[in-house]
mmCIF file of C-alpha atoms and ligand atoms in Angstrom:
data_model
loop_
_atom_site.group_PDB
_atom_site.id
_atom_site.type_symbol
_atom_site.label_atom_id
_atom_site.label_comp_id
_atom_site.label_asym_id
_atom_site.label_seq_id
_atom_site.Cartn_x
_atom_site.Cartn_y
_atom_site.Cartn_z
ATOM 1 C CA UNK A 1340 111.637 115.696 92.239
ATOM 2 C CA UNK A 1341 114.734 113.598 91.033
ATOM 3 C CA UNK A 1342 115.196 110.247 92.447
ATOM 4 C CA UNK A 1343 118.412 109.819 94.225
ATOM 5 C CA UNK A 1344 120.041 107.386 96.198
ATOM 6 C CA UNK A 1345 122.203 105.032 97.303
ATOM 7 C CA UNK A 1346 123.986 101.578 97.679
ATOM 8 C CA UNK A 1347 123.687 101.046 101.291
ATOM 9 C CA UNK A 1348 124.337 98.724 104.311
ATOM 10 C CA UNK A 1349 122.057 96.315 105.804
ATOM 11 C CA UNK A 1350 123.964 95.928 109.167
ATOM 12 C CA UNK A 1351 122.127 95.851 111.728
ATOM 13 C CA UNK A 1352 118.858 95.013 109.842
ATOM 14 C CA UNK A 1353 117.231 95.925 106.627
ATOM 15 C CA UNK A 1354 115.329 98.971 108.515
ATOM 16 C CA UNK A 1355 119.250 100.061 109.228
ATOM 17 C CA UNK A 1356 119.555 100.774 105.361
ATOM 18 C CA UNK A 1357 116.659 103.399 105.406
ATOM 19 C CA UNK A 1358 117.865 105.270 108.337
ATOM 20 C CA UNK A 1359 121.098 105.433 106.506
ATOM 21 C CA UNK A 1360 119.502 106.677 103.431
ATOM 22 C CA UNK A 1361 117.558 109.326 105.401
ATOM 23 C CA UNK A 1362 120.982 110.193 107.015
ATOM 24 C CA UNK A 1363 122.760 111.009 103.525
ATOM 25 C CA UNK A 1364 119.621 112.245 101.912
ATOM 26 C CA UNK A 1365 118.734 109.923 99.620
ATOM 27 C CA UNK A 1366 114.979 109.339 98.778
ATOM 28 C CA UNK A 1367 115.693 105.759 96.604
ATOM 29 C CA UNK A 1368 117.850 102.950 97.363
ATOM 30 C CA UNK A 1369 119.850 99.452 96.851
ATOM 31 C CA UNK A 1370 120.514 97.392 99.110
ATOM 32 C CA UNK A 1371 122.234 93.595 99.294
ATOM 33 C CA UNK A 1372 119.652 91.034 100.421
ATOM 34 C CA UNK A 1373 122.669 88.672 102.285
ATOM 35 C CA UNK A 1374 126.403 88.926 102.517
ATOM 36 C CA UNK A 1375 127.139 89.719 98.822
ATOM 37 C CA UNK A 1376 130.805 87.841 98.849
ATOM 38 C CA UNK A 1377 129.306 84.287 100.579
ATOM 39 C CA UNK A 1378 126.451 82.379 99.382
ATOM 40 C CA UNK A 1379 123.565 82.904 102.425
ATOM 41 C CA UNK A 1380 121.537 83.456 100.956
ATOM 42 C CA UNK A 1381 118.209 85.812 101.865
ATOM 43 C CA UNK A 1382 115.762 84.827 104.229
ATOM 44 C CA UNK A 1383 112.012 85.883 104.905
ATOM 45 C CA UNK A 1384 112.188 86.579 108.718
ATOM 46 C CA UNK A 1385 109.007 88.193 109.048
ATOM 47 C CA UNK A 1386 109.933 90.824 111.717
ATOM 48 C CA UNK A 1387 112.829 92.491 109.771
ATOM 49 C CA UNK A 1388 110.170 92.621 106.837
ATOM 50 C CA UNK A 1389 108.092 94.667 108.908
ATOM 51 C CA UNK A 1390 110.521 97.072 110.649
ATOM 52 C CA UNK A 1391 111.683 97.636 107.100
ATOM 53 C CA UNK A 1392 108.365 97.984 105.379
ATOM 54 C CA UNK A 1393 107.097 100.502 108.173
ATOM 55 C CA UNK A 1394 110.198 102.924 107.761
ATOM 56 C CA UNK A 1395 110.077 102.516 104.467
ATOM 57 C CA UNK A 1396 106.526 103.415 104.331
ATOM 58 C CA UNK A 1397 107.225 106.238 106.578
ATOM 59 C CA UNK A 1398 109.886 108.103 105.089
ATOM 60 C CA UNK A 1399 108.603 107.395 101.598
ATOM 61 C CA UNK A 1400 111.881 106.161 100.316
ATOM 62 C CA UNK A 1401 110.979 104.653 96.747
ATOM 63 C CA UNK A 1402 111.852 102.742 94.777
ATOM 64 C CA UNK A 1403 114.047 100.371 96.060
ATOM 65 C CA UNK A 1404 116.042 97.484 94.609
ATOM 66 C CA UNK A 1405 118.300 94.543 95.764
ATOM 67 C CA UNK A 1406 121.529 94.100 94.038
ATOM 68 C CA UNK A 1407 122.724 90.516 93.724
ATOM 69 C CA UNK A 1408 125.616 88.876 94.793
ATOM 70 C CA UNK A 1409 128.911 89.398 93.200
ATOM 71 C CA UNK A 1410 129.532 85.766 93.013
ATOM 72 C CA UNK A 1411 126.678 84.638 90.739
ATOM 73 C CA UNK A 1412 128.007 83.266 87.530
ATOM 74 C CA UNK A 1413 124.787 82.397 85.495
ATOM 75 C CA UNK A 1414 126.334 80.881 82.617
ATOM 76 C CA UNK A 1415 128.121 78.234 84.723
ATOM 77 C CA UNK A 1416 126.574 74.652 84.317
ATOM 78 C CA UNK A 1417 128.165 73.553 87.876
ATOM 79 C CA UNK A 1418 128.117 73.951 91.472
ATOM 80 C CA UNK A 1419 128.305 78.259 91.163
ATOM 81 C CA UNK A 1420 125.198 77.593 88.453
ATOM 82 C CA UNK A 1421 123.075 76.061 90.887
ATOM 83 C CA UNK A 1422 124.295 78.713 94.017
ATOM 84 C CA UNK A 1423 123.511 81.515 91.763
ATOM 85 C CA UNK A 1424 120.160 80.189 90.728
ATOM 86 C CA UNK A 1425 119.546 79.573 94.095
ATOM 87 C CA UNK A 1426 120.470 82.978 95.633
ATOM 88 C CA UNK A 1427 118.439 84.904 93.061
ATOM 89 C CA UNK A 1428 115.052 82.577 93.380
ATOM 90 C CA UNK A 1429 115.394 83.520 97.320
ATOM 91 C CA UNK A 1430 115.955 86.806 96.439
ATOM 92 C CA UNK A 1431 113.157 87.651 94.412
ATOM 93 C CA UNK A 1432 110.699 85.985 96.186
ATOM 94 C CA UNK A 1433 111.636 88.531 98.960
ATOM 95 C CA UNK A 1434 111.511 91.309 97.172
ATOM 96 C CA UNK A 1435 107.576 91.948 96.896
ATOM 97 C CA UNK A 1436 107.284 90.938 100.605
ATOM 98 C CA UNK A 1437 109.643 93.969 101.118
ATOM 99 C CA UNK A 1438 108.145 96.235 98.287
ATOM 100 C CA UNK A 1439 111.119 95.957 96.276
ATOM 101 C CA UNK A 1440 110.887 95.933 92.861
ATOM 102 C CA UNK A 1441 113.472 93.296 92.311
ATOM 103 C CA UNK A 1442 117.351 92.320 92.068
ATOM 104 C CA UNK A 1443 120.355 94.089 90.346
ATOM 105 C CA UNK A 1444 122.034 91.630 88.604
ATOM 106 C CA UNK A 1445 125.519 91.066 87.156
ATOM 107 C CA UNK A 1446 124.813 88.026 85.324
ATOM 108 C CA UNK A 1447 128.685 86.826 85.003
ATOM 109 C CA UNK A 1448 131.094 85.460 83.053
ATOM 110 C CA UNK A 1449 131.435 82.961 80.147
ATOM 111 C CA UNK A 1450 135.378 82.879 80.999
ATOM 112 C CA UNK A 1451 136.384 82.958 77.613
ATOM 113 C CA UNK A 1452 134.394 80.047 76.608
ATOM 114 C CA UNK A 1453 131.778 81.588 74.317
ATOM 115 C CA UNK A 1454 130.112 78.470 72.712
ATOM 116 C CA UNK A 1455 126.350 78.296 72.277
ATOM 117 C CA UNK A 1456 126.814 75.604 75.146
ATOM 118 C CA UNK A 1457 127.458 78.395 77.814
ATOM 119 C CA UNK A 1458 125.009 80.256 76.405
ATOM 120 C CA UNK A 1459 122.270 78.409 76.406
ATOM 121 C CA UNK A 1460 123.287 77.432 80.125
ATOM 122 C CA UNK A 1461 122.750 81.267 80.825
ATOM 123 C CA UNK A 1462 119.444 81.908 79.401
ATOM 124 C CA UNK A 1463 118.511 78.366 80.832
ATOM 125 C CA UNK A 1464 119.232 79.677 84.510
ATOM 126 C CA UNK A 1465 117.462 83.082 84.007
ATOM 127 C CA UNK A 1466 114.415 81.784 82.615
ATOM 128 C CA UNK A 1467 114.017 78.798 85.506
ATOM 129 C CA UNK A 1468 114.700 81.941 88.308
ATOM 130 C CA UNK A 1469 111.851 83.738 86.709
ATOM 131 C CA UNK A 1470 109.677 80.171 86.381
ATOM 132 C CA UNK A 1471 110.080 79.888 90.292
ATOM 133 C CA UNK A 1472 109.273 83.643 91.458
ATOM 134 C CA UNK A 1473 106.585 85.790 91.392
ATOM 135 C CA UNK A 1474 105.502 88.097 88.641
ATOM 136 C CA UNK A 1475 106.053 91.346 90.079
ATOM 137 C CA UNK A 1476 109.599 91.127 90.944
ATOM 138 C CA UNK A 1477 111.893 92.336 88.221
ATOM 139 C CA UNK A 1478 115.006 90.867 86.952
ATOM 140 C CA UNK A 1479 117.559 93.569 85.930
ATOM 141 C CA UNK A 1480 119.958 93.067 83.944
ATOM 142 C CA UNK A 1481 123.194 95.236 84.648
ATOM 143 C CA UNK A 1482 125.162 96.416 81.684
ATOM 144 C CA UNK A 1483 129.206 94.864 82.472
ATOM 145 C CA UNK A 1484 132.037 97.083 82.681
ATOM 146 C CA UNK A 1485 134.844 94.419 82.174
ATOM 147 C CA UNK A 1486 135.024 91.373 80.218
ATOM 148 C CA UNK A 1487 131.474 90.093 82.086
ATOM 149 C CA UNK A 1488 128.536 89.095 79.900
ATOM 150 C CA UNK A 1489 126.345 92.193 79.343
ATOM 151 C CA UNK A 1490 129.266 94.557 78.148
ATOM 152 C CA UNK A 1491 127.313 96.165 74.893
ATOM 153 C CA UNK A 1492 123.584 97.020 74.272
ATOM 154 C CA UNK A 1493 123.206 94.193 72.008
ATOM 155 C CA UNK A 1494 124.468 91.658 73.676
ATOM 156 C CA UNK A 1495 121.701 92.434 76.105
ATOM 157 C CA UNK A 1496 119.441 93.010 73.943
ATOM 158 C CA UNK A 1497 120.121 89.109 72.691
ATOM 159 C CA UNK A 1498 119.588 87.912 76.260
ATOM 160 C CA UNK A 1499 116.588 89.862 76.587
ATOM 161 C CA UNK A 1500 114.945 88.160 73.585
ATOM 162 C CA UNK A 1501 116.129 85.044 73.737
ATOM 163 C CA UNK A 1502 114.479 84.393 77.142
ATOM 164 C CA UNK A 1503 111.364 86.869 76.241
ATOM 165 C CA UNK A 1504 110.223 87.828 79.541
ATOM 166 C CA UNK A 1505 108.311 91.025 80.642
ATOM 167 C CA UNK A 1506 109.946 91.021 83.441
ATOM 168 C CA UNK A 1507 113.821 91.226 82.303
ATOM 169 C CA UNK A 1508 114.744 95.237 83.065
ATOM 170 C CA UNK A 1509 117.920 96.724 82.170
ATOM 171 C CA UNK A 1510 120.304 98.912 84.749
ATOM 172 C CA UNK A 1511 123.280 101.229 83.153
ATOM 173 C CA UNK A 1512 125.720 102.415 85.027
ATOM 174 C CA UNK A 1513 127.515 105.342 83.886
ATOM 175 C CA UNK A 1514 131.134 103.700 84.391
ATOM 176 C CA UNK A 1515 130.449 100.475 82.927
ATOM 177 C CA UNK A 1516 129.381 102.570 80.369
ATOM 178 C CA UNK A 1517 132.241 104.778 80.091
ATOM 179 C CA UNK A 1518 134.493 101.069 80.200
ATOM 180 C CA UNK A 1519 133.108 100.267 76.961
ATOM 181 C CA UNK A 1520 133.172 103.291 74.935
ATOM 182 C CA UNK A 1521 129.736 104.997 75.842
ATOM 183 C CA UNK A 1522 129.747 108.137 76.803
ATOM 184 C CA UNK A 1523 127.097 111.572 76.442
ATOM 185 C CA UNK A 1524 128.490 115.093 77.431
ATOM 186 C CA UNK A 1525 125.450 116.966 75.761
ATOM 187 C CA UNK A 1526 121.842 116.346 75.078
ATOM 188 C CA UNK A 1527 122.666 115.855 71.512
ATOM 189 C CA UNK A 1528 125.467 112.626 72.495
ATOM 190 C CA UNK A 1529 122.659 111.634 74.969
ATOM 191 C CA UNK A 1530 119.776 111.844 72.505
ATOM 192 C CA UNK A 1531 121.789 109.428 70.397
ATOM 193 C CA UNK A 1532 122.831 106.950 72.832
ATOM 194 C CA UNK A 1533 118.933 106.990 73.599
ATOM 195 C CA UNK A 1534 117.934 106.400 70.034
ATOM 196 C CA UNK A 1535 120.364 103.145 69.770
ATOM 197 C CA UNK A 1536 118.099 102.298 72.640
ATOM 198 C CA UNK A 1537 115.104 102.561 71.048
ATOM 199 C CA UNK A 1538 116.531 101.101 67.732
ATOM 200 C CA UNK A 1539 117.763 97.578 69.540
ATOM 201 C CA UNK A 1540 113.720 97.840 70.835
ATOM 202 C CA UNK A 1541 115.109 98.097 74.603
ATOM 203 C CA UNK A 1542 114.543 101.613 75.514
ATOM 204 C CA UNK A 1543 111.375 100.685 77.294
ATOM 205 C CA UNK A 1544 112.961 97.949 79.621
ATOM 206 C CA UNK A 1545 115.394 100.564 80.890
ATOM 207 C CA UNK A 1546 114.492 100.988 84.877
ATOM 208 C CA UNK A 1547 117.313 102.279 86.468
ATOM 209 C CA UNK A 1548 120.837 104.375 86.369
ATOM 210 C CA UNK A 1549 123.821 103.545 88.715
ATOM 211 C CA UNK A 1550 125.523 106.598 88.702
ATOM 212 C CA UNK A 1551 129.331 106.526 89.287
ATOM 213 C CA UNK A 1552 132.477 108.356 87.924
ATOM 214 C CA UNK A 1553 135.063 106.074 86.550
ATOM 215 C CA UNK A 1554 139.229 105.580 87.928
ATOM 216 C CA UNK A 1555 139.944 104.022 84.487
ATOM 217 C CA UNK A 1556 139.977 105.871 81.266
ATOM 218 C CA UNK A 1557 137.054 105.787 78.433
ATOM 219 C CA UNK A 1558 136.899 102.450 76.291
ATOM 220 C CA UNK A 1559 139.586 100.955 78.963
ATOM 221 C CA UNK A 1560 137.470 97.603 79.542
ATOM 222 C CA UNK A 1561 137.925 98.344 83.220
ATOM 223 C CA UNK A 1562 134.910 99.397 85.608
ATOM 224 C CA UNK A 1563 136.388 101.058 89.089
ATOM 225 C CA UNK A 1564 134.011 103.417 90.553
ATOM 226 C CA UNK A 1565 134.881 107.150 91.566
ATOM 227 C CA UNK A 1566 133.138 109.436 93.046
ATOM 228 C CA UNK A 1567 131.374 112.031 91.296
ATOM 229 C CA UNK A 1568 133.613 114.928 89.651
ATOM 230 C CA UNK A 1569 136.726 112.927 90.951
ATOM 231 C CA UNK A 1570 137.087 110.592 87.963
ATOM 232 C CA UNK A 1571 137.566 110.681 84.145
ATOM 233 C CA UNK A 1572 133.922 111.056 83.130
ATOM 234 C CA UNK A 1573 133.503 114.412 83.834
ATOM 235 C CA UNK A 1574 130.644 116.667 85.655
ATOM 236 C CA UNK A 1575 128.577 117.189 82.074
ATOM 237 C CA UNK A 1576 127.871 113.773 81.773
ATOM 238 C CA UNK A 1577 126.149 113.770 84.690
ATOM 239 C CA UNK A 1578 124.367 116.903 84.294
ATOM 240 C CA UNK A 1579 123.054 115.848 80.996
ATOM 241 C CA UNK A 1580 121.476 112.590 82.200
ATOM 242 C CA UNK A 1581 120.277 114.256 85.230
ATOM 243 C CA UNK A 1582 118.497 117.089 83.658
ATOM 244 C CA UNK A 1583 117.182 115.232 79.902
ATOM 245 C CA UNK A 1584 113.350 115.242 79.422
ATOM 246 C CA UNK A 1585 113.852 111.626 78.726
ATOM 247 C CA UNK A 1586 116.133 110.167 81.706
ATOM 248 C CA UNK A 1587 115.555 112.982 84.566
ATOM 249 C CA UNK A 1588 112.243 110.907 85.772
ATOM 250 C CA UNK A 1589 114.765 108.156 86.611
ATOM 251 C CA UNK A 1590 116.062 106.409 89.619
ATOM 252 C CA UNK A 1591 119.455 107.147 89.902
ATOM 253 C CA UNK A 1592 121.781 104.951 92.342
ATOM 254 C CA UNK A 1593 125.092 106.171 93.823
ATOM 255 C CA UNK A 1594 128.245 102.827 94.078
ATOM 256 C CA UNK A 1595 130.461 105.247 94.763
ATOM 257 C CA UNK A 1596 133.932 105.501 96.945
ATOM 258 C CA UNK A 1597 132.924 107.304 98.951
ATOM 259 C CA UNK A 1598 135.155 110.968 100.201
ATOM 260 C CA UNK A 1599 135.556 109.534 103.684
ATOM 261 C CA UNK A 1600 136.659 106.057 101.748
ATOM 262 C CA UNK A 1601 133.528 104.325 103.158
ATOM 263 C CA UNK A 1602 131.169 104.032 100.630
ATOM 264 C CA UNK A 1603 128.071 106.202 99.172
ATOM 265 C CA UNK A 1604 127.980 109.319 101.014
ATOM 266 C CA UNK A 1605 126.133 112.545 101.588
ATOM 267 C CA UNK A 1606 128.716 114.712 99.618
ATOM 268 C CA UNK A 1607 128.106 112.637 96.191
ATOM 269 C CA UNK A 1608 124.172 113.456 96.218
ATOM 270 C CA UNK A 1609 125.138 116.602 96.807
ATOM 271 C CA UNK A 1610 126.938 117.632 94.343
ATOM 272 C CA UNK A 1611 124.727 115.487 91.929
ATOM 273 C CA UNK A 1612 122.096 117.603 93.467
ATOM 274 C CA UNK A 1613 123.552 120.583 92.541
ATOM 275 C CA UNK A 1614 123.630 119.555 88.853
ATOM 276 C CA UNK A 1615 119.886 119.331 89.125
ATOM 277 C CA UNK A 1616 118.578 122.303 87.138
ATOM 278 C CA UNK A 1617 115.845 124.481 89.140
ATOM 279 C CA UNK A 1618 114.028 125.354 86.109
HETATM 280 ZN ZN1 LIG B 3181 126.597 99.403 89.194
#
């Protein structure tokens, strides 16, 4: 059965965020560990653990994932260094207490300064997160839509080596994607973008798809989401990832819009739903 879900709300509780998966349909699912636009960051209060583990448990939504805080910048040597660091050590020391797999992460920006100095600050930071968290919590690297750090396959693929951890995953999302001048409309287009995957050696660290239309045009260098079918990625796209031998077996996460304008919704796994071919 394909794995589809959500980016959803913890409001109320982390247990909130699988009743309102269950709600839209969803059987995977992302979810912010704190307030993703402050730094609090995520705590281990053992009760909401438990109310989340038991309905998770219950209505067998897996897997499930944290996404990181839009703030972090891990490339910055300063005060948002040390708060990103900080916010992602909490974070994925959670995770395996909640059966998450691990965090989402946009790693940030060098903000036009792309010296070896800022560099080396970023693979610095991620390798001292991973130092100070357990083993079976995953660190995944989101490809960038904009001018972010993580916008091509090989610049990941150079962070991924350079700090030479197991445990560094990789998470596309089809409008980042689209931002930068990747796009599939067939299983041939797909089949190749795979294969440049498997040439840069990273194919196997892939663990997860955001799935999202795109507001801006292809190669634009700007990442708005859309919903599905709405935007300027088109329906085949989606179809093809959804239904190749080689990315079907995926988690795929919704970001989108939303139709009511409030966020992931029932109506965008459906229609991806519909694209899912019975055969
Ligand atoms: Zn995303």
């Amino acid at each position: 059965m394909v794995k589809l879900g959500a980016h959803l709300s913890i409001a109320g509780g982390y247990a909130k965020a699988i009743e309102r998966i269950n709600n839209i349909g969803g059987n995977c699912l992302q979810i912010f560990s704190s307030s993703p636009r402050g730094w609090s960051f995520a705590r281990s209060e053992v009760e909401q653990i438990k109310l989340f583990v038991e309905a998770k448990t219950k209505s067998k939504i897996d897997p499930v994932y944290f996404h990181a805080s839009y703030l972090v910048n891990l490339a910055d040597g300063g005060r948002i260094g040390h708060l990103s660091k900080t916010s992602l050590i909490a974070e994925l020391n959670l995770a395996p207490k909640m059966q998450i797999k691990g965090s989402i992460v946009h790693l940030g920006s060098f903000k036009d300064d792309r010296s070896e100095d800022k560099y080396r600050i970023l693979i610095k930071n991620i390798k001292e997160i991973l130092e100070k968290t357990p083993n079976d919590s995953f660190f995944i690297i989101e490809n960038a839509g904009n001018r972010k750090i993580g916008q091509t396959l090989e610049e990941i693929k150079k962070i991924i080596d350079d700090v030479g951890s197991e445990r560094l995953k990789i998470c596309l999302d089809t409008c980042h994607l689209f931002s930068n001048g990747y796009r599939f409309s067939n299983n041939e287009e797909l089949g190749a973008f795979l294969k440049k995957l498997s040439t840069l050696k990273i194919f196997d660290r892939l663990e997860i798809w955001h799935v999202n239309d795109s507001r801006d045009p292809f190669n634009s260098g700007r990442d708005r989401h859309e919903n599905i079918g709405e935007g300027m990625i088109g329906s085949e796209e989606f179809k093809t990832l959804l239904n190749h031998p080689k990315t079907k077996n995926y988690p795929f996460i919704i970001e989108t819009p939303g139709f009511g304008g409030v966020g992931p919704d029932k109506k965008n796994l459906d229609i991806l739903k519909s694209m899912v071919s019975k055969t």
